[in-house]
Each structure stands twice: as C-alpha cells, then as structure tokens.
Amino acid sequence: MRPSKRDEIVERALAVFAEEGYGRAGMDALAARIGVSKSSIYNHFESKDALILAALAVQEARIDALVSARVAAAEGPRDALLAVFDALGIWFASPGFRGCLFQRAAAEFQAAESPVRAAALARKRAFAGRLNDLAEAAGAPGAGPAVHALAEGAILRAAFGLTTEAAAEARRAAETLIAAEAPARRSPEAPPPARGLRAP
C-alpha cells in the first residue's frame, strides 16, 4: 500500500531533522529539502511545530516497537531490562542513525511553552518510567534511574561516534548495577558430608 502524501512528508522531514536539526531551515527551505511545495506541507500541518511533532511520533513508535520486541523475547525479568540495551544496539547500527530526535528537540527548543519541548520531555519521562518498571520487575527498583542514565548516555555516545560499542558497554554497566541492587539468588549450600565420609 502506497503511503499517503502526509506520511511521505513526515518521512522526508524526519530524515532532514535527523541530519540537520530543527532550526536550520525555515518552511521554504524545508519544503525544498523535502521536495514538496510549502503549500503542500500546510495542507497537512498547520505549522512547522506540528510537522516536527508528527516526525517525533514516528520515531517514538519505531523505537518503542524495537524495544518491545526485544523485551518480549527476553528470558526472565533481568534479561528483559538488559534487552533494552540490545534494542539500542540495533538502533545505533541502523542506516541513517543520527541520534535521538527527542534529545535534540529538548536542546533546541528551550522555551517552557514549546509543544515540541513538552513532547520531548514527555517522551523521556515515559522512557524513564518504563525502565523503572522493568527494574522493579527485575528485583532492582533502585537501579531504574541509573539504568536510564546509562541508556541516554549510550545514545549520546553513539550519536557522537565516540564508540561503536556504546550499547554493549552500557549493558555491562547495567548488569553491574542490577547485580549490586538485587544479587542473584545463590543455590543453597550443600549439606555437610556425613561423618566418616568424604565429600565428592
């Protein structure tokens, strides 16, 4: 099924925002970069902010689907929490990865009343809440905020090209945090051998 004109505009705008950010181009330049007329954009979006919000919604849906798939495939609560980093690794390795549009939106839109900033903050709070829920299910409720910090830091490190192992390194750090917060259950100690017999 061919995407609608609105969906085409959002997809092309998403690529432009990921590559150039939000503020570099006005609507005329943005329309030229997308390859449509400015009037065509305004037929579907009342403002540039509305177009940005639609692009953010697309990225949010895709990342959520990726994370949900990895979490659902995990074996046990701890693996489910760590699977978030596996999902991030897949995202970082995907063609066209340029970092998180929500992090960029929070940086570029500083006005408290900005709807774009509000959407970015809501997204990050939702992500933090999801990690807190996964950490609690894993028996490490206190690790949630630190795990969230590791995830956000990994996104930045991958976007800056500081390492190709950002997700894996953050995953290992998260494992350490979880182990400290909720030590793995140890198997009961074997009973002492009967007197006069040697333990195998």
PDB file of N, CA, C and O in Angstrom, residues 70-71 73-84 86 138 171 175 178:
ATOM      1  N   ARG A  70      12.326  -6.791  21.707  1.00  0.00           N
ATOM      2  CA  ARG A  70      13.463  -7.389  22.418  1.00  0.00           C
ATOM      3  C   ARG A  70      13.088  -7.755  23.850  1.00  0.00           C
ATOM      4  O   ARG A  70      13.493  -8.803  24.359  1.00  0.00           O
ATOM      5  N   VAL A  71      12.323  -6.911  24.495  1.00  0.00           N
ATOM      6  CA  VAL A  71      11.904  -7.192  25.877  1.00  0.00           C
ATOM      7  C   VAL A  71      11.006  -8.429  25.908  1.00  0.00           C
ATOM      8  O   VAL A  71      11.148  -9.296  26.778  1.00  0.00           O
ATOM      9  N   ALA A  73      11.021 -10.934  23.961  1.00  0.00           N
ATOM     10  CA  ALA A  73      11.776 -12.153  23.662  1.00  0.00           C
ATOM     11  C   ALA A  73      12.733 -12.548  24.774  1.00  0.00           C
ATOM     12  O   ALA A  73      13.346 -13.624  24.708  1.00  0.00           O
ATOM     13  N   ALA A  74      12.866 -11.717  25.778  1.00  0.00           N
ATOM     14  CA  ALA A  74      13.830 -11.988  26.852  1.00  0.00           C
ATOM     15  C   ALA A  74      13.350 -13.119  27.749  1.00  0.00           C
ATOM     16  O   ALA A  74      12.152 -13.356  27.906  1.00  0.00           O
ATOM     17  N   GLU A  75      14.309 -13.802  28.342  1.00  0.00           N
ATOM     18  CA  GLU A  75      14.008 -14.896  29.254  1.00  0.00           C
ATOM     19  C   GLU A  75      14.189 -14.420  30.696  1.00  0.00           C
ATOM     20  O   GLU A  75      15.293 -14.462  31.232  1.00  0.00           O
ATOM     21  N   GLY A  76      13.128 -13.952  31.282  1.00  0.00           N
ATOM     22  CA  GLY A  76      13.189 -13.521  32.667  1.00  0.00           C
ATOM     23  C   GLY A  76      13.280 -12.006  32.802  1.00  0.00           C
ATOM     24  O   GLY A  76      13.673 -11.300  31.866  1.00  0.00           O
ATOM     25  N   PRO A  77      12.925 -11.496  33.985  1.00  0.00           N
ATOM     26  CA  PRO A  77      12.870 -10.044  34.208  1.00  0.00           C
ATOM     27  C   PRO A  77      14.204  -9.326  34.052  1.00  0.00           C
ATOM     28  O   PRO A  77      14.254  -8.218  33.516  1.00  0.00           O
ATOM     29  N   ARG A  78      15.289  -9.928  34.512  1.00  0.00           N
ATOM     30  CA  ARG A  78      16.585  -9.260  34.371  1.00  0.00           C
ATOM     31  C   ARG A  78      16.989  -9.139  32.918  1.00  0.00           C
ATOM     32  O   ARG A  78      17.469  -8.088  32.475  1.00  0.00           O
ATOM     33  N   ASP A  79      16.806 -10.197  32.192  1.00  0.00           N
ATOM     34  CA  ASP A  79      17.129 -10.154  30.767  1.00  0.00           C
ATOM     35  C   ASP A  79      16.238  -9.155  30.039  1.00  0.00           C
ATOM     36  O   ASP A  79      16.670  -8.528  29.065  1.00  0.00           O
ATOM     37  N   ALA A  80      14.999  -8.999  30.506  1.00  0.00           N
ATOM     38  CA  ALA A  80      14.098  -8.037  29.877  1.00  0.00           C
ATOM     39  C   ALA A  80      14.626  -6.618  30.031  1.00  0.00           C
ATOM     40  O   ALA A  80      14.583  -5.818  29.087  1.00  0.00           O
ATOM     41  N   LEU A  81      15.148  -6.306  31.206  1.00  0.00           N
ATOM     42  CA  LEU A  81      15.716  -4.974  31.427  1.00  0.00           C
ATOM     43  C   LEU A  81      16.961  -4.771  30.558  1.00  0.00           C
ATOM     44  O   LEU A  81      17.122  -3.738  29.908  1.00  0.00           O
ATOM     45  N   LEU A  82      17.815  -5.755  30.514  1.00  0.00           N
ATOM     46  CA  LEU A  82      19.036  -5.645  29.718  1.00  0.00           C
ATOM     47  C   LEU A  82      18.751  -5.659  28.221  1.00  0.00           C
ATOM     48  O   LEU A  82      19.533  -5.128  27.428  1.00  0.00           O
ATOM     49  N   ALA A  83      17.613  -6.238  27.844  1.00  0.00           N
ATOM     50  CA  ALA A  83      17.254  -6.295  26.426  1.00  0.00           C
ATOM     51  C   ALA A  83      17.035  -4.907  25.839  1.00  0.00           C
ATOM     52  O   ALA A  83      17.130  -4.722  24.618  1.00  0.00           O
ATOM     53  N   VAL A  84      16.747  -3.938  26.694  1.00  0.00           N
ATOM     54  CA  VAL A  84      16.607  -2.559  26.215  1.00  0.00           C
ATOM     55  C   VAL A  84      17.906  -2.116  25.538  1.00  0.00           C
ATOM     56  O   VAL A  84      17.886  -1.459  24.486  1.00  0.00           O
ATOM     57  N   ASP A  86      20.089  -4.107  24.150  1.00  0.00           N
ATOM     58  CA  ASP A  86      20.209  -4.835  22.882  1.00  0.00           C
ATOM     59  C   ASP A  86      19.431  -4.114  21.785  1.00  0.00           C
ATOM     60  O   ASP A  86      19.893  -4.014  20.639  1.00  0.00           O
ATOM     61  N   ALA A 138      12.633  -6.731  37.827  1.00  0.00           N
ATOM     62  CA  ALA A 138      13.883  -7.491  37.921  1.00  0.00           C
ATOM     63  C   ALA A 138      14.390  -7.593  39.358  1.00  0.00           C
ATOM     64  O   ALA A 138      15.433  -8.187  39.593  1.00  0.00           O
ATOM     65  N   ARG A 171      25.270  -1.775  28.582  1.00  0.00           N
ATOM     66  CA  ARG A 171      24.628  -3.010  29.057  1.00  0.00           C
ATOM     67  C   ARG A 171      25.454  -3.656  30.168  1.00  0.00           C
ATOM     68  O   ARG A 171      24.912  -4.100  31.177  1.00  0.00           O
ATOM     69  N   GLU A 175      24.336  -4.332  33.994  1.00  0.00           N
ATOM     70  CA  GLU A 175      24.418  -5.633  34.662  1.00  0.00           C
ATOM     71  C   GLU A 175      25.041  -5.499  36.042  1.00  0.00           C
ATOM     72  O   GLU A 175      24.587  -6.116  37.014  1.00  0.00           O
ATOM     73  N   ILE A 178      22.505  -3.868  38.410  1.00  0.00           N
ATOM     74  CA  ILE A 178      21.430  -4.785  38.788  1.00  0.00           C
ATOM     75  C   ILE A 178      21.941  -5.824  39.781  1.00  0.00           C
ATOM     76  O   ILE A 178      21.268  -6.162  40.759  1.00  0.00           O
TER      77      ILE A 178
END
